[in-house]
Amino acid sequence: MIALNKNRHSFTENDTIFGKILRKEIPADIVYEDEKAIAFHDVAPRAKIHVLIIPKQHMTCLRCMEPADGELMAHLLSVINKVADKLGVTEKGFRVVTNAGEHGGQTVPHLHFHLMAGEELHDF
Ligand code: AMP
């Protein structure tokens, strides 16, 4: 279960698998990186193209978003579009999903957006 008692951790205290990817302690197939965000291929893809876009600033999930995060969220959405362009899926289209908490099916407690594309997606 994803608890909400401590929603943010520093870069070094981010003890999630994505924190380890951000610190380059474990490898990832990175498709985009800037000072605020990183995008990498999902290790267990559920579409022909399945990439995760995450903020470098740790926050547990979308429920932890605060008004001050507006600029970062706008940046993440622009990164999603950049990644879609880079992967060549803009024209055909794509799906973006974020899971928040237990009922959302979230397994990694670091906010992330799933970008899925490369084929016609069903089962929504
Ligand atoms: P969620 O279930 O929404 O929390 O999504 C977490 C996603 O992270 C899943 O789709 C996993 O397949 C993916 N994932 C877990 N570990 C890694 C990893 N080391 N590299 C890339 N993707 C990962």
PDB file of C-alpha atoms and ligand atoms in Angstrom:
ATOM      1  CA  MET A   1       0.000   0.000   0.000  1.00  0.00           C
ATOM      2  CA  ILE A   2       1.207   3.494  -0.825  1.00  0.00           C
ATOM      3  CA  ALA A   3       1.108   5.539   2.394  1.00  0.00           C
ATOM      4  CA  LEU A   4       0.692   9.294   2.325  1.00  0.00           C
ATOM      5  CA  ASN A   5       2.389  10.089   5.640  1.00  0.00           C
ATOM      6  CA  LYS A   6       5.653  11.206   4.037  1.00  0.00           C
ATOM      7  CA  ASN A   7       5.019  12.275   0.504  1.00  0.00           C
ATOM      8  CA  ARG A   8       8.341  13.728  -0.506  1.00  0.00           C
ATOM      9  CA  HIS A   9      11.905  12.639  -0.088  1.00  0.00           C
ATOM     10  CA  SER A  10      15.168  14.258  -1.042  1.00  0.00           C
ATOM     11  CA  PHE A  11      17.111  13.028  -4.067  1.00  0.00           C
ATOM     12  CA  THR A  12      19.379  10.903  -1.870  1.00  0.00           C
ATOM     13  CA  GLU A  13      16.605   9.646   0.442  1.00  0.00           C
ATOM     14  CA  ASN A  14      14.370   8.549  -2.424  1.00  0.00           C
ATOM     15  CA  ASP A  15      14.421   4.851  -1.654  1.00  0.00           C
ATOM     16  CA  THR A  16      12.291   3.750  -4.616  1.00  0.00           C
ATOM     17  CA  ILE A  17      13.430   1.850  -7.675  1.00  0.00           C
ATOM     18  CA  PHE A  18      12.991   5.088  -9.625  1.00  0.00           C
ATOM     19  CA  GLY A  19      15.205   6.921  -7.114  1.00  0.00           C
ATOM     20  CA  LYS A  20      17.904   4.372  -7.901  1.00  0.00           C
ATOM     21  CA  ILE A  21      17.412   4.949 -11.637  1.00  0.00           C
ATOM     22  CA  LEU A  22      17.660   8.727 -11.108  1.00  0.00           C
ATOM     23  CA  ARG A  23      20.932   8.336  -9.195  1.00  0.00           C
ATOM     24  CA  LYS A  24      22.137   5.955 -11.955  1.00  0.00           C
ATOM     25  CA  GLU A  25      22.615   3.214  -9.356  1.00  0.00           C
ATOM     26  CA  ILE A  26      20.710   0.810 -11.583  1.00  0.00           C
ATOM     27  CA  PRO A  27      20.460   0.912 -15.363  1.00  0.00           C
ATOM     28  CA  ALA A  28      17.476   2.091 -17.372  1.00  0.00           C
ATOM     29  CA  ASP A  29      16.856   2.555 -21.064  1.00  0.00           C
ATOM     30  CA  ILE A  30      16.630   6.351 -20.927  1.00  0.00           C
ATOM     31  CA  VAL A  31      14.921   8.122 -23.833  1.00  0.00           C
ATOM     32  CA  TYR A  32      14.928  11.688 -22.476  1.00  0.00           C
ATOM     33  CA  GLU A  33      16.463  13.617 -19.576  1.00  0.00           C
ATOM     34  CA  ASP A  34      16.587  17.243 -18.501  1.00  0.00           C
ATOM     35  CA  GLU A  35      17.138  19.029 -15.186  1.00  0.00           C
ATOM     36  CA  LYS A  36      13.613  18.295 -13.907  1.00  0.00           C
ATOM     37  CA  ALA A  37      12.509  15.057 -15.527  1.00  0.00           C
ATOM     38  CA  ILE A  38      13.605  11.753 -16.961  1.00  0.00           C
ATOM     39  CA  ALA A  39      11.892   9.233 -19.237  1.00  0.00           C
ATOM     40  CA  PHE A  40      12.841   5.591 -19.680  1.00  0.00           C
ATOM     41  CA  HIS A  41      11.357   2.422 -21.139  1.00  0.00           C
ATOM     42  CA  ASP A  42       9.179   0.358 -18.801  1.00  0.00           C
ATOM     43  CA  VAL A  43      10.912  -2.907 -17.904  1.00  0.00           C
ATOM     44  CA  ALA A  44       7.630  -4.863 -18.384  1.00  0.00           C
ATOM     45  CA  PRO A  45       5.967  -3.108 -21.334  1.00  0.00           C
ATOM     46  CA  ARG A  46       2.202  -3.414 -21.711  1.00  0.00           C
ATOM     47  CA  ALA A  47       2.191  -1.903 -25.211  1.00  0.00           C
ATOM     48  CA  LYS A  48       4.638  -1.984 -28.136  1.00  0.00           C
ATOM     49  CA  ILE A  49       5.977   1.300 -26.779  1.00  0.00           C
ATOM     50  CA  HIS A  50       5.738   1.845 -23.020  1.00  0.00           C
ATOM     51  CA  VAL A  51       7.773   4.646 -21.474  1.00  0.00           C
ATOM     52  CA  LEU A  52       7.641   6.128 -17.974  1.00  0.00           C
ATOM     53  CA  ILE A  53       8.029   9.883 -17.446  1.00  0.00           C
ATOM     54  CA  ILE A  54       8.948  10.935 -13.909  1.00  0.00           C
ATOM     55  CA  PRO A  55       9.935  14.134 -12.099  1.00  0.00           C
ATOM     56  CA  LYS A  56      13.405  14.154 -10.528  1.00  0.00           C
ATOM     57  CA  GLN A  57      11.841  15.775  -7.460  1.00  0.00           C
ATOM     58  CA  HIS A  58      10.343  12.901  -5.499  1.00  0.00           C
ATOM     59  CA  MET A  59       6.660  12.973  -4.683  1.00  0.00           C
ATOM     60  CA  THR A  60       4.732   9.807  -4.009  1.00  0.00           C
ATOM     61  CA  CYS A  61       1.974  10.242  -6.561  1.00  0.00           C
ATOM     62  CA  LEU A  62      -0.512  12.672  -8.078  1.00  0.00           C
ATOM     63  CA  ARG A  63      -2.354  12.957  -4.740  1.00  0.00           C
ATOM     64  CA  CYS A  64       0.727  14.709  -3.349  1.00  0.00           C
ATOM     65  CA  MET A  65       0.605  17.470  -5.922  1.00  0.00           C
ATOM     66  CA  GLU A  66       0.401  20.963  -4.428  1.00  0.00           C
ATOM     67  CA  PRO A  67      -0.402  24.322  -6.050  1.00  0.00           C
ATOM     68  CA  ALA A  68       3.327  25.126  -6.070  1.00  0.00           C
ATOM     69  CA  ASP A  69       3.909  22.103  -8.307  1.00  0.00           C
ATOM     70  CA  GLY A  70       1.954  23.648 -11.179  1.00  0.00           C
ATOM     71  CA  GLU A  71       5.035  24.632 -13.155  1.00  0.00           C
ATOM     72  CA  LEU A  72       6.603  21.194 -12.693  1.00  0.00           C
ATOM     73  CA  MET A  73       3.387  19.468 -13.812  1.00  0.00           C
ATOM     74  CA  ALA A  74       3.221  21.656 -16.917  1.00  0.00           C
ATOM     75  CA  HIS A  75       6.836  20.736 -17.589  1.00  0.00           C
ATOM     76  CA  LEU A  76       6.093  17.018 -17.224  1.00  0.00           C
ATOM     77  CA  LEU A  77       3.223  17.288 -19.709  1.00  0.00           C
ATOM     78  CA  SER A  78       5.509  19.054 -22.175  1.00  0.00           C
ATOM     79  CA  VAL A  79       8.108  16.300 -21.651  1.00  0.00           C
ATOM     80  CA  ILE A  80       5.439  13.702 -22.457  1.00  0.00           C
ATOM     81  CA  ASN A  81       4.860  15.444 -25.792  1.00  0.00           C
ATOM     82  CA  LYS A  82       8.605  15.712 -26.449  1.00  0.00           C
ATOM     83  CA  VAL A  83       9.067  12.014 -25.738  1.00  0.00           C
ATOM     84  CA  ALA A  84       6.118  11.157 -28.006  1.00  0.00           C
ATOM     85  CA  ASP A  85       7.744  13.210 -30.776  1.00  0.00           C
ATOM     86  CA  LYS A  86      11.086  11.525 -30.185  1.00  0.00           C
ATOM     87  CA  LEU A  87       9.494   8.078 -30.361  1.00  0.00           C
ATOM     88  CA  GLY A  88       7.615   9.029 -33.521  1.00  0.00           C
ATOM     89  CA  VAL A  89       4.165   8.333 -32.089  1.00  0.00           C
ATOM     90  CA  THR A  90       2.681  11.836 -32.131  1.00  0.00           C
ATOM     91  CA  GLU A  91       0.789  11.425 -35.376  1.00  0.00           C
ATOM     92  CA  LYS A  92      -0.795   8.038 -34.636  1.00  0.00           C
ATOM     93  CA  GLY A  93      -1.427   8.891 -30.999  1.00  0.00           C
ATOM     94  CA  PHE A  94      -0.737   7.524 -27.563  1.00  0.00           C
ATOM     95  CA  ARG A  95      -2.199   6.975 -24.088  1.00  0.00           C
ATOM     96  CA  VAL A  96      -0.993   8.534 -20.836  1.00  0.00           C
ATOM     97  CA  VAL A  97      -1.883   6.989 -17.475  1.00  0.00           C
ATOM     98  CA  THR A  98      -0.888   7.728 -13.909  1.00  0.00           C
ATOM     99  CA  ASN A  99      -1.808   5.347 -11.097  1.00  0.00           C
ATOM    100  CA  ALA A 100      -2.282   6.848  -7.642  1.00  0.00           C
ATOM    101  CA  GLY A 101      -2.390   4.730  -4.534  1.00  0.00           C
ATOM    102  CA  GLU A 102      -3.689   1.278  -3.786  1.00  0.00           C
ATOM    103  CA  HIS A 103      -6.959   1.384  -5.715  1.00  0.00           C
ATOM    104  CA  GLY A 104      -5.158   3.005  -8.636  1.00  0.00           C
ATOM    105  CA  GLY A 105      -2.856   0.002  -8.816  1.00  0.00           C
ATOM    106  CA  GLN A 106       0.300   1.998  -8.114  1.00  0.00           C
ATOM    107  CA  THR A 107       3.306  -0.173  -7.285  1.00  0.00           C
ATOM    108  CA  VAL A 108       6.198   2.316  -7.324  1.00  0.00           C
ATOM    109  CA  PRO A 109       5.737   5.220  -4.882  1.00  0.00           C
ATOM    110  CA  HIS A 110       7.327   7.889  -7.071  1.00  0.00           C
ATOM    111  CA  LEU A 111       4.980   9.879  -9.336  1.00  0.00           C
ATOM    112  CA  HIS A 112       5.158   8.599 -12.899  1.00  0.00           C
ATOM    113  CA  PHE A 113       3.220   8.841 -16.118  1.00  0.00           C
ATOM    114  CA  HIS A 114       2.925   5.791 -18.363  1.00  0.00           C
ATOM    115  CA  LEU A 115       3.102   6.681 -22.061  1.00  0.00           C
ATOM    116  CA  MET A 116       1.834   3.787 -24.168  1.00  0.00           C
ATOM    117  CA  ALA A 117       1.788   3.744 -27.936  1.00  0.00           C
ATOM    118  CA  GLY A 118       2.872   1.941 -31.082  1.00  0.00           C
ATOM    119  CA  GLU A 119      -0.358   0.030 -31.610  1.00  0.00           C
ATOM    120  CA  GLU A 120      -4.099   0.523 -31.220  1.00  0.00           C
ATOM    121  CA  LEU A 121      -4.832   0.314 -27.493  1.00  0.00           C
ATOM    122  CA  HIS A 122      -8.023  -1.222 -26.125  1.00  0.00           C
ATOM    123  CA  ASP A 123      -9.296  -2.247 -22.670  1.00  0.00           C
ATOM    124  CA  PHE A 124      -9.567   1.127 -21.058  1.00  0.00           C
TER     125      PHE A 124
HETATM  126  P1  AMP B   1       2.733   1.538 -11.383  1.00  0.00           P
HETATM  127  O1  AMP B   1       2.182   0.155 -11.242  1.00  0.00           O
HETATM  128  O2  AMP B   1       1.790   2.522 -11.997  1.00  0.00           O
HETATM  129  O3  AMP B   1       3.323   2.023 -10.075  1.00  0.00           O
HETATM  130  O4  AMP B   1       3.904   1.440 -12.436  1.00  0.00           O
HETATM  131  C1  AMP B   1       5.208   1.074 -12.110  1.00  0.00           C
HETATM  132  C2  AMP B   1       5.856   0.650 -13.379  1.00  0.00           C
HETATM  133  O5  AMP B   1       7.258   0.627 -13.177  1.00  0.00           O
HETATM  134  C3  AMP B   1       5.453  -0.741 -13.876  1.00  0.00           C
HETATM  135  O6  AMP B   1       4.885  -0.630 -15.164  1.00  0.00           O
HETATM  136  C4  AMP B   1       6.766  -1.510 -13.881  1.00  0.00           C
HETATM  137  O7  AMP B   1       6.857  -2.429 -14.946  1.00  0.00           O
HETATM  138  C5  AMP B   1       7.788  -0.400 -13.980  1.00  0.00           C
HETATM  139  N1  AMP B   1       9.112  -0.710 -13.446  1.00  0.00           N
HETATM  140  C6  AMP B   1       9.420  -1.276 -12.257  1.00  0.00           C
HETATM  141  N2  AMP B   1      10.753  -1.372 -12.117  1.00  0.00           N
HETATM  142  C7  AMP B   1      11.299  -0.835 -13.228  1.00  0.00           C
HETATM  143  C8  AMP B   1      12.636  -0.645 -13.689  1.00  0.00           C
HETATM  144  N3  AMP B   1      13.699  -1.014 -12.955  1.00  0.00           N
HETATM  145  N4  AMP B   1      12.841  -0.073 -14.900  1.00  0.00           N
HETATM  146  C9  AMP B   1      11.774   0.304 -15.648  1.00  0.00           C
HETATM  147  N5  AMP B   1      10.492   0.152 -15.278  1.00  0.00           N
HETATM  148  C10 AMP B   1      10.259  -0.408 -14.086  1.00  0.00           C
END
